[in-house]
Short mmCIF file of C-alpha atoms in Angstrom, two decimals:
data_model
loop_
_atom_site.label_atom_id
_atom_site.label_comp_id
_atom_site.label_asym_id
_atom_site.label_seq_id
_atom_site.Cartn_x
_atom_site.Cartn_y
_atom_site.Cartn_z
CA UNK A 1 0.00 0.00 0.00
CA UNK A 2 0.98 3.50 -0.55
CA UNK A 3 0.26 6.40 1.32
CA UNK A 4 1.22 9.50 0.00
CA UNK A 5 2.25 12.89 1.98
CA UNK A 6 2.25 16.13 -0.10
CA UNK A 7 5.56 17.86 -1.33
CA UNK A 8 6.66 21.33 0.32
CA UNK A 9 6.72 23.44 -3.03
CA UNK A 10 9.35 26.21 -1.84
CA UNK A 11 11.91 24.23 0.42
CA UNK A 12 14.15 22.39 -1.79
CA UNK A 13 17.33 21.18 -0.39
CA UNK A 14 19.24 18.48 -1.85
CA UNK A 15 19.60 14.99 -0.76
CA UNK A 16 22.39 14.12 -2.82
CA UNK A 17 24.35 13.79 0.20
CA UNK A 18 22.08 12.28 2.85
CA UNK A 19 24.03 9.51 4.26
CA UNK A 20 22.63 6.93 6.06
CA UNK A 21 25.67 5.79 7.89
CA UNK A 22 25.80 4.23 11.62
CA UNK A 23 26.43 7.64 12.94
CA UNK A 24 25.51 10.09 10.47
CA UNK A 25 21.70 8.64 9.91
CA UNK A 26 20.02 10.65 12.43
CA UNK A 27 22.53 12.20 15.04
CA UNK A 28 22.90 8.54 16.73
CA UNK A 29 25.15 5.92 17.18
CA UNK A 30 25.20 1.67 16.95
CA UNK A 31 25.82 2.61 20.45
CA UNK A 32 23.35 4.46 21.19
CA UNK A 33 21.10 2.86 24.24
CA UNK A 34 17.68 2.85 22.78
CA UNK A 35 15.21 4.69 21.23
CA UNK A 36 14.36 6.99 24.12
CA UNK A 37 17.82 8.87 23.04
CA UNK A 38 17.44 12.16 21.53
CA UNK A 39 17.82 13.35 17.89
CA UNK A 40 19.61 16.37 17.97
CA UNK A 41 19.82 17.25 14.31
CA UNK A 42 19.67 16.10 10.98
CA UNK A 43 21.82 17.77 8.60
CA UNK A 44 22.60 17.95 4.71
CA UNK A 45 24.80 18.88 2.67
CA UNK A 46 25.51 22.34 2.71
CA UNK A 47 25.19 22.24 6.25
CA UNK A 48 21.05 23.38 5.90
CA UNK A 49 19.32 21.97 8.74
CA UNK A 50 16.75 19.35 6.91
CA UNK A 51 14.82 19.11 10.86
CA UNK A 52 15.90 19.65 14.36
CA UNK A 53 14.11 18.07 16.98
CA UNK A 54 15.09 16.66 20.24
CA UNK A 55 13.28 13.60 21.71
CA UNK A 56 13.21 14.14 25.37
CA UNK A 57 11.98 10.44 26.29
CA UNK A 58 13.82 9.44 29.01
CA UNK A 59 10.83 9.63 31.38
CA UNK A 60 7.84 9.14 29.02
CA UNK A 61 5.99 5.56 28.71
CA UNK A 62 5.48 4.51 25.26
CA UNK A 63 2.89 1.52 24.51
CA UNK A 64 5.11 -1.89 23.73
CA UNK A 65 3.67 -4.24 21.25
CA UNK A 66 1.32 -5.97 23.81
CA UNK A 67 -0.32 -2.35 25.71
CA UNK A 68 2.37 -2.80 28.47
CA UNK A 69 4.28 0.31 29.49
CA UNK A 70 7.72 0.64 28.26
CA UNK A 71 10.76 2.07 30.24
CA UNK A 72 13.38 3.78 28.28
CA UNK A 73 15.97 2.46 31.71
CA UNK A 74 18.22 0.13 30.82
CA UNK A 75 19.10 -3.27 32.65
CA UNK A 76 21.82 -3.09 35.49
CA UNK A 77 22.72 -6.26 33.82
CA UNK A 78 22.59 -6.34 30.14
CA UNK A 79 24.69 -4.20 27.69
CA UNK A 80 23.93 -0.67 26.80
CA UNK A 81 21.92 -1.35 23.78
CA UNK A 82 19.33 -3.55 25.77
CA UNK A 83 16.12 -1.47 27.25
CA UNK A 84 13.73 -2.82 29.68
CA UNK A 85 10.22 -3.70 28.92
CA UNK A 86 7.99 -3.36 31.91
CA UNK A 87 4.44 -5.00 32.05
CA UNK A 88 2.05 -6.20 34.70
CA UNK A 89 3.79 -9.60 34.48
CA UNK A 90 7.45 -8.38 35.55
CA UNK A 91 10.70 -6.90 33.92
CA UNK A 92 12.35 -8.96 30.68
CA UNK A 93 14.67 -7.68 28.28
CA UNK A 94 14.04 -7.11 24.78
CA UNK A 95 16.92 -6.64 21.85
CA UNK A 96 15.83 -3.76 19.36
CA UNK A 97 18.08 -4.17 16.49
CA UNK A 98 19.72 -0.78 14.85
CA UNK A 99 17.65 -1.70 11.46
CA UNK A 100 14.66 -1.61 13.44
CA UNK A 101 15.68 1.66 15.28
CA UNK A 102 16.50 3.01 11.85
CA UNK A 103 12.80 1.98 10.64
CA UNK A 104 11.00 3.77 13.06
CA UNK A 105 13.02 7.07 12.89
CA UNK A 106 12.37 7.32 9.22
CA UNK A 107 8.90 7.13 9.87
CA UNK A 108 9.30 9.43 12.43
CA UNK A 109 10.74 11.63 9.87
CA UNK A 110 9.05 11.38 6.82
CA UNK A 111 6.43 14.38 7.08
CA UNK A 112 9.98 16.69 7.33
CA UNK A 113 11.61 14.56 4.18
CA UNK A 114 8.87 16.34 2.24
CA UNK A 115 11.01 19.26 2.05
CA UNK A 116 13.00 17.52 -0.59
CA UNK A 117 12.91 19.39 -4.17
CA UNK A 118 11.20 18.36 -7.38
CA UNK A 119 13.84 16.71 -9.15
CA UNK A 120 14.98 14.67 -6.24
CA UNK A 121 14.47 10.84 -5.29
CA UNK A 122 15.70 8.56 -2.39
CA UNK A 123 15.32 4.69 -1.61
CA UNK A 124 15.35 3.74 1.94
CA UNK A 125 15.72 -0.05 2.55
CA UNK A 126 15.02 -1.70 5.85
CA UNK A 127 14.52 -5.58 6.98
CA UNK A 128 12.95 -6.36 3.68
CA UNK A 129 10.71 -2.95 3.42
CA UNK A 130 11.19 -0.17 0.44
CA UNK A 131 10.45 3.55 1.52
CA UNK A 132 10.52 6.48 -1.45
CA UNK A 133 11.09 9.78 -1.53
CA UNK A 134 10.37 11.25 -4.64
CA UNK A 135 9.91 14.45 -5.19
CA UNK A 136 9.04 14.07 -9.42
CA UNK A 137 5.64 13.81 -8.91
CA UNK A 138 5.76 15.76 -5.43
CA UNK A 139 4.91 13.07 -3.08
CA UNK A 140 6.34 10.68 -0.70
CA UNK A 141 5.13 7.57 -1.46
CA UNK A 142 5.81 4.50 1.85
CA UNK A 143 5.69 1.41 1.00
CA UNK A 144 6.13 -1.51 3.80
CA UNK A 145 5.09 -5.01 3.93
CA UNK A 146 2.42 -4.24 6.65
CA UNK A 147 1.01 -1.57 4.81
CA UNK A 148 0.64 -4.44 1.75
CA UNK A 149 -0.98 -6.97 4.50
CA UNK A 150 -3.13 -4.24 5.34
CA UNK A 151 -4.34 -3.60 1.92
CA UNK A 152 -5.09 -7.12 1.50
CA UNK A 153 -7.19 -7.89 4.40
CA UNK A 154 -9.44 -4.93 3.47
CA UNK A 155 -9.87 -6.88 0.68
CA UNK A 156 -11.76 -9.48 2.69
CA UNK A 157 -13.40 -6.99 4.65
CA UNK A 158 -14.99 -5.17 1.70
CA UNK A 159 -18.73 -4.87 0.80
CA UNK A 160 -18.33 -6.77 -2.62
CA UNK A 161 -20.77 -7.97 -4.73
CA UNK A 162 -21.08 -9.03 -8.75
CA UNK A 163 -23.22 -6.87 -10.85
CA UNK A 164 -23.19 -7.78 -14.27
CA UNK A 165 -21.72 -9.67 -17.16
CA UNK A 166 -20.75 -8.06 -20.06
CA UNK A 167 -20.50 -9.59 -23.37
CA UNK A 168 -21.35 -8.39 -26.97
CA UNK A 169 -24.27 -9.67 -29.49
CA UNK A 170 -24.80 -9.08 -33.35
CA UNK A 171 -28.77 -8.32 -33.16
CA UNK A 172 -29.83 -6.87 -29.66
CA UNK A 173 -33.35 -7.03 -30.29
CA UNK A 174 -33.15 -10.99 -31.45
CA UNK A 175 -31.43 -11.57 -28.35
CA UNK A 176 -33.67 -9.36 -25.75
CA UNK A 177 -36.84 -11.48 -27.29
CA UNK A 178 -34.75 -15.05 -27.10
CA UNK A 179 -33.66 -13.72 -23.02
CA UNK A 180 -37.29 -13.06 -22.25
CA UNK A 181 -39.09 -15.88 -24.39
CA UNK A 182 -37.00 -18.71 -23.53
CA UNK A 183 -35.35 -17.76 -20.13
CA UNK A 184 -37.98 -15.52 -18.29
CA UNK A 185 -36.01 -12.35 -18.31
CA UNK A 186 -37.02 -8.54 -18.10
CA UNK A 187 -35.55 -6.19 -20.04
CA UNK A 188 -34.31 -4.06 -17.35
CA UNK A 189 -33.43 -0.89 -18.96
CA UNK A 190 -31.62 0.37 -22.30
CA UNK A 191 -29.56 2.83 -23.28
CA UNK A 192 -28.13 4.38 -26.86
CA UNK A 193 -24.42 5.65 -26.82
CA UNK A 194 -24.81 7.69 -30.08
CA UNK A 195 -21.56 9.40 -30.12
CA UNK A 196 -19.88 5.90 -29.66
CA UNK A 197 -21.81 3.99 -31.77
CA UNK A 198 -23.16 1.03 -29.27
CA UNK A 199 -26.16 0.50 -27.58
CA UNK A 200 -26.78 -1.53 -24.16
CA UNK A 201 -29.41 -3.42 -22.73
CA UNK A 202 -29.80 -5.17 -19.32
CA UNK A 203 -31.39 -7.81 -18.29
CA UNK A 204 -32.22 -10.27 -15.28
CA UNK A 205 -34.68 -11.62 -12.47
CA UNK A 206 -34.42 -8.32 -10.71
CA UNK A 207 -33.58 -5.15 -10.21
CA UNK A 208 -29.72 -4.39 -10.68
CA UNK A 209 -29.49 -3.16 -6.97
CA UNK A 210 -29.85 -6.48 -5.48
CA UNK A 211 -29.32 -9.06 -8.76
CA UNK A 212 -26.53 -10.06 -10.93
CA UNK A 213 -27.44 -9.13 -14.42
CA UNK A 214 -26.26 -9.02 -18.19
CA UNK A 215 -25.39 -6.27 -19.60
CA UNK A 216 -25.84 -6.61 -23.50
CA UNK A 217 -23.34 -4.65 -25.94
CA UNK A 218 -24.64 -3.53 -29.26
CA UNK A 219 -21.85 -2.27 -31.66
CA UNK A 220 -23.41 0.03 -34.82
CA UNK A 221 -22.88 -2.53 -38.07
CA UNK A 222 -21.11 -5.49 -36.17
CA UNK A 223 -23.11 -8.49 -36.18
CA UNK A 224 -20.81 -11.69 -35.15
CA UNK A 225 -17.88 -12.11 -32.57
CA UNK A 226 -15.84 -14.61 -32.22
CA UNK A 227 -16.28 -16.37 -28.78
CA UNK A 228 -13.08 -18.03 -28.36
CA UNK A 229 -12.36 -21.43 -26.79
CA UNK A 230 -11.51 -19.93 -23.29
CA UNK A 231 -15.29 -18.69 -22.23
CA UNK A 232 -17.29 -21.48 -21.20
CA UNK A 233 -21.36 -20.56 -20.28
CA UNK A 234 -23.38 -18.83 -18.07
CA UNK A 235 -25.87 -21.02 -15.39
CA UNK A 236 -29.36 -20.24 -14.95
CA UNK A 237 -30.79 -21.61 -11.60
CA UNK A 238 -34.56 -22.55 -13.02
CA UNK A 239 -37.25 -24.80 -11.38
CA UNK A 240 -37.93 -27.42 -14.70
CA UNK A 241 -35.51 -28.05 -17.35
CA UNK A 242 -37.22 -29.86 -19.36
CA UNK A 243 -39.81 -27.42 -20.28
CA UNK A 244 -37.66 -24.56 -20.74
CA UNK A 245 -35.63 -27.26 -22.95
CA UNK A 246 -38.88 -27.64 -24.87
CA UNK A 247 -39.43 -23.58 -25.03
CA UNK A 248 -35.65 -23.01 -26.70
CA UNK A 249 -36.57 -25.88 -28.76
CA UNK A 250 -39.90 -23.92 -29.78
CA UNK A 251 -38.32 -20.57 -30.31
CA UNK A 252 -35.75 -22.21 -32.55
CA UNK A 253 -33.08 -22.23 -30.21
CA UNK A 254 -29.88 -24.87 -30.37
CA UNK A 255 -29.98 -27.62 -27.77
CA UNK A 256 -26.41 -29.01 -27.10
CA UNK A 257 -27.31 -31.66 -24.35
CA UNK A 258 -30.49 -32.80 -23.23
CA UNK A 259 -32.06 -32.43 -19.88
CA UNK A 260 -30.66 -35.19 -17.41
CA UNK A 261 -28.51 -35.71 -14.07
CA UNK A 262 -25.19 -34.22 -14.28
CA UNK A 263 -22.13 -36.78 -14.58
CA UNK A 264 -21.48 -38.11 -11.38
CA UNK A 265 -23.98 -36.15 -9.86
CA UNK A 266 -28.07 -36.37 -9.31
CA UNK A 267 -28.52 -31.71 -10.42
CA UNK A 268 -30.06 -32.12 -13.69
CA UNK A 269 -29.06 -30.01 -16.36
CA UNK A 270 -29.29 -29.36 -20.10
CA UNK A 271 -26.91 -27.13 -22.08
CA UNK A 272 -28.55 -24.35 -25.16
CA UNK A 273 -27.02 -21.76 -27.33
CA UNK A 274 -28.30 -18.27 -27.48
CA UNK A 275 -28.65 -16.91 -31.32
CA UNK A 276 -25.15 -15.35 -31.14
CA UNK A 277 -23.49 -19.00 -29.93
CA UNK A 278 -23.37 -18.25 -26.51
CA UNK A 279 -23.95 -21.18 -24.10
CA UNK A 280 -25.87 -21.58 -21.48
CA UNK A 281 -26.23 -23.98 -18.61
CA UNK A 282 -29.64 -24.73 -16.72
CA UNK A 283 -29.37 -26.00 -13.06
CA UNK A 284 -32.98 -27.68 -11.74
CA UNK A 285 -33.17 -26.07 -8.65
CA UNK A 286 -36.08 -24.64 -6.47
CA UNK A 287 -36.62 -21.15 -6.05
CA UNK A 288 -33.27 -19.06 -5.72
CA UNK A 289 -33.02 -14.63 -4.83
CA UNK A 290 -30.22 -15.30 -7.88
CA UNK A 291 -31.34 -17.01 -10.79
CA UNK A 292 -28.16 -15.87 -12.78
CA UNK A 293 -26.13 -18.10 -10.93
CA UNK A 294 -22.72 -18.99 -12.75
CA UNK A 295 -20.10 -17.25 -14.90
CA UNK A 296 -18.22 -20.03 -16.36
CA UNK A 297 -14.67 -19.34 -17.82
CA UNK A 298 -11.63 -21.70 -18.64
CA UNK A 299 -8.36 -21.29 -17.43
CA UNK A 300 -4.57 -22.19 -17.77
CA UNK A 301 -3.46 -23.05 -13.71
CA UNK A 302 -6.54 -23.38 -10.98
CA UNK A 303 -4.37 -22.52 -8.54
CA UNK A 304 -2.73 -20.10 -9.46
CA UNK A 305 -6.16 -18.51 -10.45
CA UNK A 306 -8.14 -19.59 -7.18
CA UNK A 307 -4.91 -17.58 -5.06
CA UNK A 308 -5.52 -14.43 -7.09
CA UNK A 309 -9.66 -14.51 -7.40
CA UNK A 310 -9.24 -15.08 -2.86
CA UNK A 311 -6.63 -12.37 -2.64
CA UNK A 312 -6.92 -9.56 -5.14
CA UNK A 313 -10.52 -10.15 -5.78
CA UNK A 314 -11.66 -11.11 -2.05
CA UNK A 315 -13.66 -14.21 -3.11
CA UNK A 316 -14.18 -17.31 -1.28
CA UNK A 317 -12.97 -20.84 -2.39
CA UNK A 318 -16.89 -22.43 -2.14
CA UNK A 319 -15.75 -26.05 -3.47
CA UNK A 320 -13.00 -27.36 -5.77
CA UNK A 321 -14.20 -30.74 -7.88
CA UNK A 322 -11.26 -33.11 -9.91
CA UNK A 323 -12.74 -35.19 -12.43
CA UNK A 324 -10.01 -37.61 -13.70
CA UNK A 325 -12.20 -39.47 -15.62
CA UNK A 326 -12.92 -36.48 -17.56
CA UNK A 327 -9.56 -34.90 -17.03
CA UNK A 328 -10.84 -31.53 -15.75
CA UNK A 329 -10.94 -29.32 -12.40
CA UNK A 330 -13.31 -26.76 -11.84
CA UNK A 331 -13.61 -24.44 -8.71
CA UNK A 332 -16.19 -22.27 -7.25
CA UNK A 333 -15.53 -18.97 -6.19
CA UNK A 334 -17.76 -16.25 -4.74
CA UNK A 335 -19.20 -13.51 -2.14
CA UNK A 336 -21.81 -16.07 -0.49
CA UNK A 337 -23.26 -19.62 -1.15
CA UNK A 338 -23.80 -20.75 -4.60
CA UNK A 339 -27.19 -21.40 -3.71
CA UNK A 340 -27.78 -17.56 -2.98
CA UNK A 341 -25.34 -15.97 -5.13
CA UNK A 342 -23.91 -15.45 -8.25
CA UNK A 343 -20.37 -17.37 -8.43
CA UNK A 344 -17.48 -18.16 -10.86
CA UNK A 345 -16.71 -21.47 -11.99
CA UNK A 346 -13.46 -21.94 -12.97
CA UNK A 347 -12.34 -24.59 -15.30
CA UNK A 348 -8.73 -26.59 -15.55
CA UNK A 349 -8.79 -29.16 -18.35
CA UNK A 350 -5.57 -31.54 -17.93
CA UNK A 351 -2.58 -30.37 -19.91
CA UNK A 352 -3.95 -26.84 -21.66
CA UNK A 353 -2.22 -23.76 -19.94
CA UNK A 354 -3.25 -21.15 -22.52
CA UNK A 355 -7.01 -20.51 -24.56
CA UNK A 356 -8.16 -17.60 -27.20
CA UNK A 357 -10.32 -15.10 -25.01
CA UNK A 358 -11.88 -13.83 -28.51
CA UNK A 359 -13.52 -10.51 -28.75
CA UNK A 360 -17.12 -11.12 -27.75
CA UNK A 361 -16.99 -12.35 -24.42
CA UNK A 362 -15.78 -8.74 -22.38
CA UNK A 363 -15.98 -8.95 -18.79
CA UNK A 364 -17.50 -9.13 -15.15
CA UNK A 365 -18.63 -6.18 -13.23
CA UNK A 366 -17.84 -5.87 -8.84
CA UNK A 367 -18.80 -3.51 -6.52
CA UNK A 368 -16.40 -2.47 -4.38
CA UNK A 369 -16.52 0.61 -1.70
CA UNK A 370 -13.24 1.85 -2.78
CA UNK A 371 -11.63 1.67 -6.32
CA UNK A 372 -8.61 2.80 -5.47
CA UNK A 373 -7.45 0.43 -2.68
CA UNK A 374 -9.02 -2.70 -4.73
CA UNK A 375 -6.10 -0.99 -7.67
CA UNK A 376 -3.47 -1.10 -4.97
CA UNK A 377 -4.52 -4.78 -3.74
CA UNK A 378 -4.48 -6.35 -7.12
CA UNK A 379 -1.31 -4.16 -8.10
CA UNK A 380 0.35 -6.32 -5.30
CA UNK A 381 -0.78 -9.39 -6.81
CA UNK A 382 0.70 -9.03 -9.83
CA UNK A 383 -3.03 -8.07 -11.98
CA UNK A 384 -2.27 -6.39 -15.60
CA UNK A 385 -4.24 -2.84 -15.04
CA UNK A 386 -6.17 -1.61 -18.21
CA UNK A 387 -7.60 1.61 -16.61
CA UNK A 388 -6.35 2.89 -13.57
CA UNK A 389 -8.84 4.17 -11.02
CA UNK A 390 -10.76 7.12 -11.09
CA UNK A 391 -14.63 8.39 -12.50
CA UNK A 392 -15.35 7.98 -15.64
CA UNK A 393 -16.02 11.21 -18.00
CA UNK A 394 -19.20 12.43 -18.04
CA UNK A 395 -21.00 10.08 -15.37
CA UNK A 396 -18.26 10.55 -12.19
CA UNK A 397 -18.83 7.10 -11.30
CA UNK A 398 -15.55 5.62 -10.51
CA UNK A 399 -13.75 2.48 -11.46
CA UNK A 400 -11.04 0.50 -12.34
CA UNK A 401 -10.17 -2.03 -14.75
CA UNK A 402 -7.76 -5.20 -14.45
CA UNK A 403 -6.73 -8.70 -16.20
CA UNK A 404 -6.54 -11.83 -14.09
CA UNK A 405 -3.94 -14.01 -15.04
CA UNK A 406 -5.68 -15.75 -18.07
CA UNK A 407 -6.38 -12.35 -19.50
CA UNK A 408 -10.42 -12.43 -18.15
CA UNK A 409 -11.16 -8.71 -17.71
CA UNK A 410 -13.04 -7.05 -14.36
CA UNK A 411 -14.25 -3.74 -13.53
CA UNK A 412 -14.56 -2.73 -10.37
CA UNK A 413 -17.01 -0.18 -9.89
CA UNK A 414 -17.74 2.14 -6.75
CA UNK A 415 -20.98 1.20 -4.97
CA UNK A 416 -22.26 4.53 -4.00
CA UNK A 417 -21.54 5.86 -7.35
CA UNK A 418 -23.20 2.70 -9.20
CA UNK A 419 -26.24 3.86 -6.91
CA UNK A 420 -26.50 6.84 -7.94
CA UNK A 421 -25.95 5.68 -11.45
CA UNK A 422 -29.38 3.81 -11.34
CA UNK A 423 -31.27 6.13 -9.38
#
């Protein structure tokens, strides 16, 4: 994670010779007995005073790392560098190392290293943590591993939820009629893009507040995609198979397995084709709040795939299934149970690492209560960013784009702002 302090615009001493020596670092010494020492100074240079400050700690109690008081005395005992920790328990002894004493002055520092000038820039390495001072783009960016961990267990702590699927059709209107006559669908709400020359249409089992929907893309004089091998289908949760089998049928629509139980399994299912090729998979189940139940897509290493979805996407692992017989692995990954919420299936099949993600297939849509920590946590995962956060023009609502490690796009998209988007 990065936090970022602003630059002083007038103050612009140089760092080119800030050494961070044993004694020259901050006015102390290996020696010096602990942290409850003063820093007299802190010099550059020309001999221009960067900060002066004097610590006076040698009575003050600071909070240790388990709410005890701390002492700055040292034991009659030990050596010089040793202080004494003092808690309700007793008196023990506690080694700070000079890296760590080092660590905690910078950060004791860094609102002063602001001072720096434009054209300046520093890297401070500690006990595997990167600090920089750059003055190029006028901040002071801090960058630890705790501040990552941080970032990352927000991630599980966020108020996420999948919105919509977005993928792109050759005849909207064909498709909005097959949606609603074959699947039960409403047509939630439409809108023309005239000066970009594509139209959208969404639709689902309820309003896009509370449901998973799809978002239909129109594209002025495009009327096929290629779908690619790597997308796989989306699930509808329905009550009877066979008769909505028998209504695709009816409506002229491709069936590409019958109704019956799933291999290994009692769930019956069936598999159709929408006009534009896209498959879909019904589930018999009884009534669900999320009838839009799966987004299925292949990929090139489950695991590798299930550790980003948990970390930089804060979904949970819901099941993982091998199927040697058939030589594939799928897993389940989502904000709830699948029986309540919309989830990804993820499919491995044995030995293929790579598929073509086509052009028609585009992406999933997640609410997230802040874009720009959900950029920072799948930055640290290694996620390919196609549009960094921020609102978009015209609308203000604000989001951010990303690749997963298959190439499988998501946009995140701030909740309050996708509110206020509907309203």
């Amino acid at each position: 994670m990065a936090s970022i302090v602003p630059m002083a615009a007038s103050i612009k001493p140089s760092l080119s010779s800030l050494k961070l020596s044993a004694t020259a670092r901050f006015g102390f010494s290996r020696a010096s007995p602990n942290l409850c020492s003063r820093v007299s100074s802190l010099h550059l240079s020309s001999g221009t005073v960067l900060h002066k400050r004097v610590l006076q700690m040698k009575n003050c109690s600071c909070s240790s790392v388990d709410g005890s008081s701390q002492n700055g005395s040292h034991s009659p005992s030990g050596p010089a560098t040793t202080p004494q920790i003092r808690s309700s328990r007793g008196t023990f002894s506690s080694a700070l190392s000079y890296l760590t004493k080092r660590r905690l002055l910078l950060i004791l520092l860094l609102p002063q290293l602001q001072l720096f000038g434009q054209k300046t820039s520093k890297l401070f390495k500690a006990e595997g943590s990167t600090r920089l001072v750059s003055a190029g783009g006028n901040v002071i960016q801090a960058s630890t591993a705790a501040m990552q961990e941080n970032v990352l267990d927000w991630v599980k702590t966020d108020k996420r939820r999948m919105l919509h699927v977005v993928y792109r059709v050759g005849d909207l209107d064909r498709t909005i009629k097959f949606y609603s006559d074959c699947f039960g669908m409403k047509l939630l709400r439409k809108r023309d893009i005239t000066e970009d020359r594509y139209t959208n249409a969404f639709l689902g089992y309820g309003p896009e507040e509370h449901h998973f929907v799809i978002e239909l893309t129109y594209n002025y004089g495009v009327d096929k995609y290629d779908i690619g091998s790597g997308f796989g289908h989306f699930g509808i949760a329905i009550e009877d198979v066979a008769k909505t089998v028998d209504i695709v049928k009816a409506k002229g629509g491709k069936v590409t397995r019958e109704p019956g139980p799933v291999k290994g399994g009692k769930t019956v299912i069936a598999f159709v084709e929408d006009p534009d090729g896209y498959k879909f998979e019904l589930l018999e189940r009884g009534p669900t709040p999320e009838p839009l139940c799966q987004v299925m897509l292949r990929v090139g290493d489950l695991d590798r795939s299930i550790e980003f979805y948990e970390k930089a996407y804060g979904m949970q692992l819901l099941r993982k299934r091998d199927n040697p017989e058939y030589k594939y692995t799928i897993a389940m990954l989502g904000y709830g149970p699948e029986d309540k919420n919309t989830v990804m299936e993820l499919t491995y099949n044995y030995g293929v690492t790579k598929y073509d993600t086509g052009n028609a297939y585009a992406q999933i849509a997640i609410g997230t209560d802040d874009v720009y920590k959900t950029a920072e946590a799948v930055k640290l995962c290694g996620g390919k960013v196609t549009r960094e956060p921020g609102p978009l023009p015209g609308i203000n609502t604000k989001v951010f784009a990303c690749l997963d490690p298959d190439g499988w796009k998501t946009v995140f998209v701030d909740n309050i702002d996708f509110l206020k988007e509907l309203a």
